mmCIF file of C-alpha atoms in Angstrom:
data_model
loop_
_atom_site.group_PDB
_atom_site.id
_atom_site.type_symbol
_atom_site.label_atom_id
_atom_site.label_comp_id
_atom_site.label_asym_id
_atom_site.label_seq_id
_atom_site.Cartn_x
_atom_site.Cartn_y
_atom_site.Cartn_z
ATOM 1 C CA MET A 1 101.822 96.222 137.407
ATOM 2 C CA THR A 2 99.530 92.951 137.227
ATOM 3 C CA THR A 3 99.136 92.765 133.594
ATOM 4 C CA ASP A 4 101.910 90.899 131.687
ATOM 5 C CA PHE A 5 101.769 92.398 128.271
ATOM 6 C CA THR A 6 104.274 90.027 126.913
ATOM 7 C CA ALA A 7 102.175 87.111 127.922
ATOM 8 C CA THR A 8 99.080 88.783 126.269
ATOM 9 C CA LYS A 9 100.824 89.463 122.950
ATOM 10 C CA ALA A 10 101.597 85.751 122.906
ATOM 11 C CA LEU A 11 97.878 85.060 122.931
ATOM 12 C CA PHE A 12 97.433 86.615 119.443
ATOM 13 C CA ASP A 13 98.107 84.856 116.093
ATOM 14 C CA LEU A 14 99.812 87.897 114.362
ATOM 15 C CA PRO A 15 101.530 87.454 111.021
ATOM 16 C CA ALA A 16 105.279 87.540 111.239
ATOM 17 C CA GLY A 17 106.816 91.037 110.054
ATOM 18 C CA VAL A 18 103.421 92.831 110.549
ATOM 19 C CA ILE A 19 102.912 95.732 112.804
ATOM 20 C CA TYR A 20 99.181 95.906 113.245
ATOM 21 C CA LEU A 21 97.835 99.189 114.173
ATOM 22 C CA ASP A 22 94.201 98.881 113.117
ATOM 23 C CA GLY A 23 92.720 96.805 115.961
ATOM 24 C CA ASN A 24 90.429 99.927 116.273
ATOM 25 C CA SER A 25 88.878 98.611 113.211
ATOM 26 C CA LEU A 26 89.364 94.893 113.358
ATOM 27 C CA GLY A 27 91.014 93.198 115.978
ATOM 28 C CA PRO A 28 93.548 90.489 115.252
ATOM 29 C CA LEU A 29 92.883 86.704 115.762
ATOM 30 C CA PRO A 30 93.373 85.500 119.233
ATOM 31 C CA ARG A 31 94.941 81.919 119.112
ATOM 32 C CA ALA A 32 92.184 80.452 121.193
ATOM 33 C CA VAL A 33 89.490 81.494 118.778
ATOM 34 C CA ALA A 34 89.962 78.862 116.004
ATOM 35 C CA PRO A 35 89.895 75.901 118.335
ATOM 36 C CA ARG A 36 86.971 77.153 120.299
ATOM 37 C CA VAL A 37 84.900 77.837 117.113
ATOM 38 C CA GLU A 38 85.951 74.344 115.683
ATOM 39 C CA ALA A 39 84.623 72.856 118.900
ATOM 40 C CA ALA A 40 81.313 74.714 118.547
ATOM 41 C CA ILE A 41 81.326 73.361 114.973
ATOM 42 C CA ARG A 42 82.219 69.687 115.541
ATOM 43 C CA THR A 43 81.535 68.911 119.224
ATOM 44 C CA GLU A 44 78.375 71.034 119.495
ATOM 45 C CA TRP A 45 76.795 71.570 116.206
ATOM 46 C CA GLY A 46 78.096 68.388 114.672
ATOM 47 C CA ALA A 47 77.677 65.803 117.544
ATOM 48 C CA MET A 48 74.799 67.353 119.510
ATOM 49 C CA LEU A 49 72.776 68.786 116.673
ATOM 50 C CA ILE A 50 69.848 70.719 117.750
ATOM 51 C CA THR A 51 70.244 69.622 121.262
ATOM 52 C CA ALA A 52 73.203 71.777 121.638
ATOM 53 C CA TRP A 53 70.886 74.638 122.338
ATOM 54 C CA ASN A 54 70.336 73.210 125.696
ATOM 55 C CA LYS A 55 73.334 71.087 126.183
ATOM 56 C CA ALA A 56 76.000 73.375 125.066
ATOM 57 C CA GLY A 57 74.207 76.447 126.458
ATOM 58 C CA TRP A 58 73.856 78.304 123.225
ATOM 59 C CA MET A 59 70.732 80.067 124.357
ATOM 60 C CA ASP A 60 72.383 81.568 127.372
ATOM 61 C CA LEU A 61 75.385 82.935 125.305
ATOM 62 C CA PRO A 62 74.037 86.579 124.974
ATOM 63 C CA GLU A 63 73.549 87.168 128.652
ATOM 64 C CA ARG A 64 76.594 85.152 129.892
ATOM 65 C CA LEU A 65 78.961 86.827 127.448
ATOM 66 C CA GLY A 66 77.062 90.207 128.317
ATOM 67 C CA ASN A 67 78.298 89.853 131.923
ATOM 68 C CA ARG A 68 81.976 89.309 130.593
ATOM 69 C CA ILE A 69 81.755 92.565 128.559
ATOM 70 C CA GLY A 70 79.980 94.195 131.338
ATOM 71 C CA ARG A 71 83.112 93.920 133.440
ATOM 72 C CA LEU A 72 84.975 95.907 130.966
ATOM 73 C CA ILE A 73 82.557 98.721 130.584
ATOM 74 C CA GLY A 74 81.435 99.268 134.193
ATOM 75 C CA ALA A 75 78.069 97.672 133.752
ATOM 76 C CA GLU A 76 75.875 96.209 136.515
ATOM 77 C CA PRO A 77 75.392 92.361 136.281
ATOM 78 C CA GLY A 78 72.676 91.467 133.892
ATOM 79 C CA THR A 79 72.494 94.704 132.134
ATOM 80 C CA VAL A 80 74.274 93.650 128.870
ATOM 81 C CA THR A 81 73.076 91.392 126.142
ATOM 82 C CA LEU A 82 74.469 90.431 122.826
ATOM 83 C CA GLY A 83 73.126 89.951 119.314
ATOM 84 C CA ASP A 84 72.627 91.626 115.920
ATOM 85 C CA THR A 85 74.612 94.476 114.788
ATOM 86 C CA LEU A 86 75.616 97.852 116.416
ATOM 87 C CA SER A 87 73.295 99.763 113.994
ATOM 88 C CA ILE A 88 70.335 97.677 115.343
ATOM 89 C CA LYS A 89 71.308 98.239 118.770
ATOM 90 C CA VAL A 90 71.709 101.874 118.228
ATOM 91 C CA PHE A 91 68.051 102.057 116.616
ATOM 92 C CA GLN A 92 66.607 100.137 119.664
ATOM 93 C CA ALA A 93 68.354 102.300 122.339
ATOM 94 C CA LEU A 94 67.246 105.512 120.728
ATOM 95 C CA ASP A 95 63.656 104.341 120.288
ATOM 96 C CA ALA A 96 63.508 103.173 123.879
ATOM 97 C CA ALA A 97 64.936 106.661 125.120
ATOM 98 C CA LEU A 98 62.244 108.402 123.084
ATOM 99 C CA GLN A 99 59.659 106.409 124.668
ATOM 100 C CA LEU A 100 60.801 107.450 128.091
ATOM 101 C CA ARG A 101 60.713 111.172 127.069
ATOM 102 C CA PRO A 102 57.480 111.151 125.130
ATOM 103 C CA GLU A 103 57.052 114.968 125.612
ATOM 104 C CA ARG A 104 60.342 115.682 123.772
ATOM 105 C CA ARG A 105 61.319 115.373 120.077
ATOM 106 C CA VAL A 106 65.030 115.794 119.746
ATOM 107 C CA ILE A 107 67.921 113.456 119.509
ATOM 108 C CA LEU A 108 71.160 115.573 119.999
ATOM 109 C CA SER A 109 74.385 114.149 118.417
ATOM 110 C CA ASP A 110 77.613 115.648 117.129
ATOM 111 C CA SER A 111 78.999 116.152 113.624
ATOM 112 C CA GLY A 112 81.996 113.830 114.299
ATOM 113 C CA ASN A 113 79.740 110.906 115.219
ATOM 114 C CA PHE A 114 80.040 107.629 113.149
ATOM 115 C CA PRO A 115 77.717 107.932 110.079
ATOM 116 C CA THR A 116 75.731 104.737 110.921
ATOM 117 C CA ASP A 117 74.572 106.297 114.276
ATOM 118 C CA LEU A 118 73.438 109.461 112.318
ATOM 119 C CA TYR A 119 71.740 107.355 109.659
ATOM 120 C CA MET A 120 69.833 105.171 112.108
ATOM 121 C CA ALA A 121 68.740 108.246 113.899
ATOM 122 C CA GLN A 122 67.649 109.758 110.729
ATOM 123 C CA GLY A 123 65.608 106.692 109.885
ATOM 124 C CA LEU A 124 64.181 106.501 113.186
ATOM 125 C CA THR A 125 62.891 110.100 113.304
ATOM 126 C CA GLY A 126 61.592 109.892 109.816
ATOM 127 C CA LEU A 127 59.776 106.754 110.612
ATOM 128 C CA LEU A 128 58.091 108.467 113.958
ATOM 129 C CA GLY A 129 57.286 111.616 112.180
ATOM 130 C CA ARG A 130 55.366 113.895 114.549
ATOM 131 C CA GLY A 131 58.123 116.455 114.768
ATOM 132 C CA TYR A 132 60.946 114.288 115.835
ATOM 133 C CA GLN A 133 64.288 115.456 114.501
ATOM 134 C CA LEU A 134 68.131 114.705 114.837
ATOM 135 C CA ARG A 135 69.943 117.784 115.857
ATOM 136 C CA THR A 136 73.872 117.806 115.249
ATOM 137 C CA VAL A 137 76.439 120.110 116.590
ATOM 138 C CA ALA A 138 80.170 120.258 116.694
ATOM 139 C CA PRO A 139 81.820 117.941 119.127
ATOM 140 C CA GLU A 140 82.950 120.819 121.305
ATOM 141 C CA ASP A 141 79.311 122.473 121.397
ATOM 142 C CA VAL A 142 77.550 119.477 122.745
ATOM 143 C CA GLU A 143 77.385 120.424 126.384
ATOM 144 C CA ALA A 144 75.873 123.977 125.527
ATOM 145 C CA ALA A 145 73.408 122.480 123.224
ATOM 146 C CA ILE A 146 71.788 120.140 125.826
ATOM 147 C CA ASP A 147 68.583 121.851 126.745
ATOM 148 C CA GLU A 148 65.060 121.077 127.850
ATOM 149 C CA THR A 149 64.018 120.289 124.103
ATOM 150 C CA VAL A 150 66.534 117.266 124.058
ATOM 151 C CA ALA A 151 65.014 113.896 124.738
ATOM 152 C CA VAL A 152 68.153 112.042 124.281
ATOM 153 C CA THR A 153 71.858 112.704 123.595
ATOM 154 C CA MET A 154 73.492 110.017 121.244
ATOM 155 C CA LEU A 155 77.250 110.463 121.458
ATOM 156 C CA THR A 156 80.203 108.101 120.480
ATOM 157 C CA GLU A 157 82.579 108.437 123.561
ATOM 158 C CA VAL A 158 85.666 108.172 121.200
ATOM 159 C CA ASP A 159 85.613 109.798 117.992
ATOM 160 C CA TYR A 160 86.327 107.224 115.082
ATOM 161 C CA ARG A 161 88.212 109.644 112.917
ATOM 162 C CA THR A 162 90.245 111.863 115.322
ATOM 163 C CA GLY A 163 90.130 109.777 118.592
ATOM 164 C CA ARG A 164 88.734 112.780 120.461
ATOM 165 C CA LYS A 165 87.186 111.450 123.707
ATOM 166 C CA HIS A 166 83.954 113.009 125.279
ATOM 167 C CA ASP A 167 83.669 113.237 128.949
ATOM 168 C CA MET A 168 80.914 110.651 129.599
ATOM 169 C CA ALA A 169 80.376 111.465 133.375
ATOM 170 C CA ALA A 170 80.105 115.275 132.714
ATOM 171 C CA LEU A 171 77.774 115.192 129.684
ATOM 172 C CA THR A 172 75.510 112.404 131.038
ATOM 173 C CA ALA A 173 75.168 114.684 134.200
ATOM 174 C CA LYS A 174 74.355 117.799 131.849
ATOM 175 C CA ALA A 175 71.816 115.569 129.930
ATOM 176 C CA HIS A 176 70.042 114.458 133.267
ATOM 177 C CA ALA A 177 70.201 118.023 134.681
ATOM 178 C CA ALA A 178 68.248 119.171 131.581
ATOM 179 C CA GLY A 179 65.797 116.163 131.888
ATOM 180 C CA ALA A 180 67.376 114.347 129.037
ATOM 181 C CA LEU A 181 68.657 110.779 128.735
ATOM 182 C CA ALA A 182 72.214 109.759 127.618
ATOM 183 C CA PHE A 183 72.991 106.938 125.099
ATOM 184 C CA TRP A 184 76.616 106.184 124.508
ATOM 185 C CA ASP A 185 78.250 104.393 121.505
ATOM 186 C CA LEU A 186 81.146 102.399 122.885
ATOM 187 C CA ALA A 187 82.583 101.002 119.714
ATOM 188 C CA HIS A 188 86.106 102.718 120.120
ATOM 189 C CA SER A 189 85.874 102.521 124.050
ATOM 190 C CA ALA A 190 85.099 98.962 125.087
ATOM 191 C CA GLY A 191 88.523 97.274 125.545
ATOM 192 C CA ALA A 192 90.353 100.502 124.770
ATOM 193 C CA VAL A 193 89.680 102.794 127.634
ATOM 194 C CA PRO A 194 88.254 102.412 131.188
ATOM 195 C CA VAL A 195 84.512 102.917 130.996
ATOM 196 C CA ASP A 196 82.255 103.211 134.010
ATOM 197 C CA LEU A 197 78.610 103.093 132.802
ATOM 198 C CA ALA A 198 76.910 102.544 136.214
ATOM 199 C CA GLY A 199 79.264 105.171 137.817
ATOM 200 C CA ALA A 200 78.471 107.725 135.139
ATOM 201 C CA GLY A 201 74.855 107.129 135.221
ATOM 202 C CA ALA A 202 74.540 106.297 131.541
ATOM 203 C CA ASP A 203 70.983 105.269 130.582
ATOM 204 C CA PHE A 204 71.770 103.212 127.401
ATOM 205 C CA ALA A 205 74.989 102.095 125.602
ATOM 206 C CA ALA A 206 75.851 99.903 122.731
ATOM 207 C CA GLY A 207 78.973 98.806 121.076
ATOM 208 C CA CYS A 208 80.561 96.341 118.559
ATOM 209 C CA THR A 209 82.779 93.538 119.692
ATOM 210 C CA TYR A 210 85.173 92.979 116.546
ATOM 211 C CA LYS A 211 87.399 95.895 117.193
ATOM 212 C CA TYR A 212 89.307 95.931 120.666
ATOM 213 C CA LEU A 213 87.493 92.817 121.838
ATOM 214 C CA ASN A 214 88.629 90.853 118.802
ATOM 215 C CA SER A 215 85.560 88.695 117.938
ATOM 216 C CA GLY A 216 86.223 88.613 114.512
ATOM 217 C CA PRO A 217 84.684 90.350 111.250
ATOM 218 C CA GLY A 218 80.918 90.852 111.695
ATOM 219 C CA GLY A 219 81.073 89.921 115.449
ATOM 220 C CA PRO A 220 77.919 90.743 117.255
ATOM 221 C CA ALA A 221 76.878 93.815 119.074
ATOM 222 C CA PHE A 222 76.101 94.470 122.559
ATOM 223 C CA ILE A 223 73.578 96.793 124.349
ATOM 224 C CA TYR A 224 73.235 98.078 127.844
ATOM 225 C CA VAL A 225 70.239 99.210 129.523
ATOM 226 C CA ALA A 226 70.337 100.954 132.966
ATOM 227 C CA PRO A 227 68.429 98.760 135.658
ATOM 228 C CA ARG A 228 66.046 101.699 136.360
ATOM 229 C CA HIS A 229 64.848 101.419 132.752
ATOM 230 C CA ALA A 230 65.134 97.826 131.902
ATOM 231 C CA ASP A 231 61.642 96.936 132.748
ATOM 232 C CA GLN A 232 59.946 99.978 131.251
ATOM 233 C CA VAL A 233 60.949 99.984 127.589
ATOM 234 C CA GLN A 234 58.715 98.401 125.057
ATOM 235 C CA PRO A 235 61.405 97.238 122.382
ATOM 236 C CA VAL A 236 60.481 98.492 119.031
ATOM 237 C CA LEU A 237 61.945 95.464 117.375
ATOM 238 C CA SER A 238 59.959 93.032 119.258
ATOM 239 C CA GLY A 239 61.784 89.756 118.133
ATOM 240 C CA TRP A 240 60.860 86.421 119.407
ATOM 241 C CA LEU A 241 63.895 86.018 121.485
ATOM 242 C CA GLY A 242 63.152 89.111 123.557
ATOM 243 C CA HIS A 243 59.810 87.477 124.512
ATOM 244 C CA ASP A 244 59.207 86.566 127.959
ATOM 245 C CA ALA A 245 58.568 82.933 126.854
ATOM 246 C CA PRO A 246 59.899 82.487 123.347
ATOM 247 C CA PHE A 247 58.986 78.723 123.082
ATOM 248 C CA ALA A 248 55.362 79.281 124.424
ATOM 249 C CA PHE A 249 54.723 80.717 120.831
ATOM 250 C CA GLU A 250 52.246 83.004 121.980
ATOM 251 C CA PRO A 251 50.601 85.155 119.181
ATOM 252 C CA GLY A 252 51.121 88.245 121.372
ATOM 253 C CA TYR A 253 54.399 89.845 122.389
ATOM 254 C CA ARG A 254 55.245 89.975 126.261
ATOM 255 C CA PRO A 255 58.810 91.333 126.708
ATOM 256 C CA ALA A 256 61.285 89.590 129.032
ATOM 257 C CA PRO A 257 62.368 91.090 132.137
ATOM 258 C CA GLY A 258 65.256 93.398 132.050
ATOM 259 C CA THR A 259 67.814 93.970 129.207
ATOM 260 C CA ALA A 260 66.990 90.367 127.841
ATOM 261 C CA ARG A 261 64.004 92.019 126.004
ATOM 262 C CA MET A 262 66.409 93.823 123.822
ATOM 263 C CA ARG A 263 67.267 90.569 122.136
ATOM 264 C CA VAL A 264 65.769 90.186 118.713
ATOM 265 C CA GLY A 265 66.793 87.344 116.539
ATOM 266 C CA THR A 266 68.513 83.916 116.947
ATOM 267 C CA PRO A 267 71.910 84.292 118.613
ATOM 268 C CA PRO A 268 74.838 83.928 116.104
ATOM 269 C CA VAL A 269 76.492 80.999 117.828
ATOM 270 C CA LEU A 270 79.622 80.501 116.033
ATOM 271 C CA GLN A 271 80.393 84.328 116.158
ATOM 272 C CA LEU A 272 79.606 84.189 119.970
ATOM 273 C CA ALA A 273 81.940 81.303 120.521
ATOM 274 C CA ALA A 274 84.686 83.228 118.801
ATOM 275 C CA LEU A 275 83.916 86.066 121.174
ATOM 276 C CA ASP A 276 83.815 83.885 124.154
ATOM 277 C CA ALA A 277 87.446 82.768 123.372
ATOM 278 C CA ALA A 278 88.436 86.061 122.564
ATOM 279 C CA LEU A 279 87.409 87.471 125.946
ATOM 280 C CA ASP A 280 89.760 84.843 127.672
ATOM 281 C CA VAL A 281 92.453 87.381 126.694
ATOM 282 C CA TRP A 282 90.931 89.898 129.168
ATOM 283 C CA ASP A 283 91.001 87.570 132.049
ATOM 284 C CA GLY A 284 93.525 89.149 134.644
ATOM 285 C CA VAL A 285 93.906 92.193 132.456
ATOM 286 C CA SER A 286 93.559 95.636 134.281
ATOM 287 C CA MET A 287 91.813 98.169 132.227
ATOM 288 C CA ALA A 288 93.529 100.917 134.291
ATOM 289 C CA GLU A 289 96.877 99.537 133.142
ATOM 290 C CA ILE A 290 95.810 99.125 129.564
ATOM 291 C CA ARG A 291 95.003 102.792 129.725
ATOM 292 C CA ALA A 292 98.319 103.810 131.115
ATOM 293 C CA CYS A 293 100.262 101.852 128.675
ATOM 294 C CA SER A 294 97.915 103.234 125.843
ATOM 295 C CA ILE A 295 98.656 106.801 126.902
ATOM 296 C CA ALA A 296 102.438 106.079 126.890
ATOM 297 C CA LEU A 297 102.502 104.352 123.607
ATOM 298 C CA THR A 298 100.250 107.015 121.802
ATOM 299 C CA SER A 299 102.389 109.805 123.266
ATOM 300 C CA ARG A 300 105.474 108.120 122.013
ATOM 301 C CA PHE A 301 104.120 107.667 118.628
ATOM 302 C CA ILE A 302 102.997 111.269 118.309
ATOM 303 C CA ALA A 303 106.387 112.673 119.547
ATOM 304 C CA ALA A 304 108.211 110.500 116.987
ATOM 305 C CA VAL A 305 105.933 111.258 114.135
ATOM 306 C CA GLU A 306 105.902 115.125 114.779
ATOM 307 C CA ALA A 307 109.461 115.168 115.235
ATOM 308 C CA ASN A 308 110.304 113.523 111.663
ATOM 309 C CA CYS A 309 107.030 114.124 109.505
ATOM 310 C CA PRO A 310 106.442 117.876 109.432
ATOM 311 C CA ASP A 311 104.070 117.315 106.576
ATOM 312 C CA LEU A 312 101.555 115.429 108.658
ATOM 313 C CA THR A 313 99.056 117.339 110.896
ATOM 314 C CA LEU A 314 98.135 115.948 114.308
ATOM 315 C CA VAL A 315 94.121 115.845 114.601
ATOM 316 C CA THR A 316 94.087 113.617 117.788
ATOM 317 C CA PRO A 317 94.107 115.765 121.100
ATOM 318 C CA ARG A 318 97.467 116.268 122.411
ATOM 319 C CA ASP A 319 96.084 115.886 125.971
ATOM 320 C CA PRO A 320 96.191 112.198 126.528
ATOM 321 C CA GLN A 321 93.093 112.431 128.783
ATOM 322 C CA ALA A 322 91.193 113.811 125.826
ATOM 323 C CA ARG A 323 91.926 110.935 123.450
ATOM 324 C CA GLY A 324 91.125 107.397 123.126
ATOM 325 C CA SER A 325 93.609 104.544 122.123
ATOM 326 C CA GLN A 326 94.278 105.806 118.628
ATOM 327 C CA VAL A 327 96.340 108.445 116.839
ATOM 328 C CA SER A 328 95.403 110.141 113.601
ATOM 329 C CA PHE A 329 97.220 112.546 111.287
ATOM 330 C CA ALA A 330 95.938 114.531 108.265
ATOM 331 C CA HIS A 331 97.454 114.672 104.879
ATOM 332 C CA ALA A 332 95.924 115.430 101.512
ATOM 333 C CA GLN A 333 97.393 112.101 100.215
ATOM 334 C CA GLY A 334 96.620 110.171 103.318
ATOM 335 C CA TYR A 335 95.135 107.117 101.391
ATOM 336 C CA ALA A 336 98.291 106.679 99.254
ATOM 337 C CA ILE A 337 100.481 107.098 102.261
ATOM 338 C CA MET A 338 98.488 104.496 104.164
ATOM 339 C CA GLN A 339 98.845 102.049 101.297
ATOM 340 C CA ALA A 340 102.486 102.633 101.082
ATOM 341 C CA LEU A 341 102.836 101.933 104.851
ATOM 342 C CA ILE A 342 100.669 98.711 104.418
ATOM 343 C CA ALA A 343 102.927 97.525 101.742
ATOM 344 C CA ARG A 344 105.821 97.919 104.138
ATOM 345 C CA GLY A 345 104.115 95.984 107.027
ATOM 346 C CA VAL A 346 102.448 98.748 108.859
ATOM 347 C CA ILE A 347 98.794 98.165 108.871
ATOM 348 C CA GLY A 348 96.590 101.261 109.810
ATOM 349 C CA ASP A 349 93.812 102.529 107.819
ATOM 350 C CA PHE A 350 92.384 105.712 106.259
ATOM 351 C CA ARG A 351 89.269 107.607 106.805
ATOM 352 C CA ALA A 352 87.891 110.289 104.408
ATOM 353 C CA PRO A 353 88.725 112.863 103.494
ATOM 354 C CA ASP A 354 92.169 112.833 104.617
ATOM 355 C CA ILE A 355 93.025 110.929 107.806
ATOM 356 C CA LEU A 356 95.595 108.360 108.469
ATOM 357 C CA ARG A 357 94.403 106.335 111.669
ATOM 358 C CA PHE A 358 96.603 104.201 113.795
ATOM 359 C CA GLY A 359 95.002 102.206 116.613
ATOM 360 C CA VAL A 360 97.205 101.333 119.653
ATOM 361 C CA THR A 361 96.336 98.322 121.602
ATOM 362 C CA PRO A 362 98.735 97.543 124.359
ATOM 363 C CA LEU A 363 97.614 93.763 124.508
ATOM 364 C CA TYR A 364 100.021 93.102 121.400
ATOM 365 C CA ILE A 365 101.821 96.510 120.603
ATOM 366 C CA GLY A 366 104.660 97.605 122.486
ATOM 367 C CA GLU A 367 107.388 100.268 122.314
ATOM 368 C CA THR A 368 109.254 98.186 119.679
ATOM 369 C CA GLU A 369 106.463 98.264 117.353
ATOM 370 C CA ILE A 370 105.573 101.894 117.849
ATOM 371 C CA ASP A 371 109.279 102.949 117.150
ATOM 372 C CA ARG A 372 109.534 100.792 114.067
ATOM 373 C CA ALA A 373 106.223 102.107 112.693
ATOM 374 C CA ALA A 374 107.327 105.735 113.222
ATOM 375 C CA ASP A 375 110.615 104.929 111.441
ATOM 376 C CA ILE A 376 108.767 103.327 108.433
ATOM 377 C CA LEU A 377 106.262 106.205 108.219
ATOM 378 C CA THR A 378 109.245 108.596 108.371
ATOM 379 C CA GLU A 379 110.809 106.876 105.382
ATOM 380 C CA VAL A 380 107.770 106.837 103.328
ATOM 381 C CA MET A 381 107.283 110.549 103.889
ATOM 382 C CA ALA A 382 110.892 111.424 103.361
ATOM 383 C CA THR A 383 111.321 109.651 100.040
ATOM 384 C CA ARG A 384 107.642 110.244 98.856
ATOM 385 C CA ALA A 385 107.418 106.310 98.538
ATOM 386 C CA TRP A 386 103.543 106.812 98.400
ATOM 387 C CA ASP A 387 103.642 108.749 95.044
ATOM 388 C CA ARG A 388 103.145 105.377 93.178
ATOM 389 C CA PRO A 389 100.087 104.637 90.934
ATOM 390 C CA GLU A 390 99.201 101.332 92.825
ATOM 391 C CA PHE A 391 99.122 103.357 96.095
ATOM 392 C CA HIS A 392 96.558 105.853 94.580
ATOM 393 C CA ALA A 393 94.156 103.137 93.343
ATOM 394 C CA ARG A 394 91.307 103.100 95.791
ATOM 395 C CA ALA A 395 90.046 99.838 97.093
ATOM 396 C CA LYS A 396 86.447 99.285 98.165
ATOM 397 C CA VAL A 397 87.333 99.063 101.863
ATOM 398 C CA THR A 398 89.729 102.109 103.090
#
């Protein structure tokens, strides 16, 4: 093994006494982020003022960091750029795919997809009219539903609730065989499981950076466009930084070459500075070893919880190859149970209607944390410690 997980854990600023199993929702703070952001504020913004766009290379951050993320998701150099939110990038990718299949009218997704993806598809099809529609089927029925009416498949590789993992290569191949394009949401994949966009032949992909990539709350999203499409799409959100010459201030839009045309607004420099520092954690880290460790830890957690908590129902696939880097259990009182766990220093999260969700990130979680989390969950369930009024009171964010 070439990845030293003891060393990577030391790179994070984790609160004492906390077992953090929610990096699949918001990654913890890497120690290098605060100094890097402070430098961006004081040394760059403070001392250089507006000249930092050139002197500090601010304008190049979306592509430079896109290449750093590209290494983790199997993307060709120059095919990933950053900025805006994942919802915006989903909208852009879907519209671009529909442009490339003008004779077709169907976006195919599954009922387990993250709601924002479905919402953006609904909004886009409503905007376009002319018979465009979003078609959703059960996750296990996606392959059979891909036919000659489908313009693009819109799938999240790892299901946010259950952790179920789609077979990217197989479903992309099926889409292409039917004449459709394949768009993949990597929100729960990038930094969690090995991804090979180029090898799988994906057409478009997008993802957020604040989960497994640890860029901080509201961190910018990324978008991938396969090289064969990059110079063909006409961005529906034709922002000035996707222009071929932004500072020519031409009245008409000319798209930049390649994936850079998918840039929209001004780069969020401070958030990109945080991401830049967070990506340093990945230097020298093997995604294959991340995956092997993740499988071992998730399997260990499943075995311990099932042995001691019979009232919890596993909803994550038991086959490790069919799941991402999370474990989910169902219980009618899932929200209260999770609040009781958080009060005891085990931080996971809850997803409606009844899912307790635990993200497993080998960069800072090992067997010791997994075993202790399982023990605390066992105690909460055995004593019904969750059945207190304060644990039933719903907060705005679950």
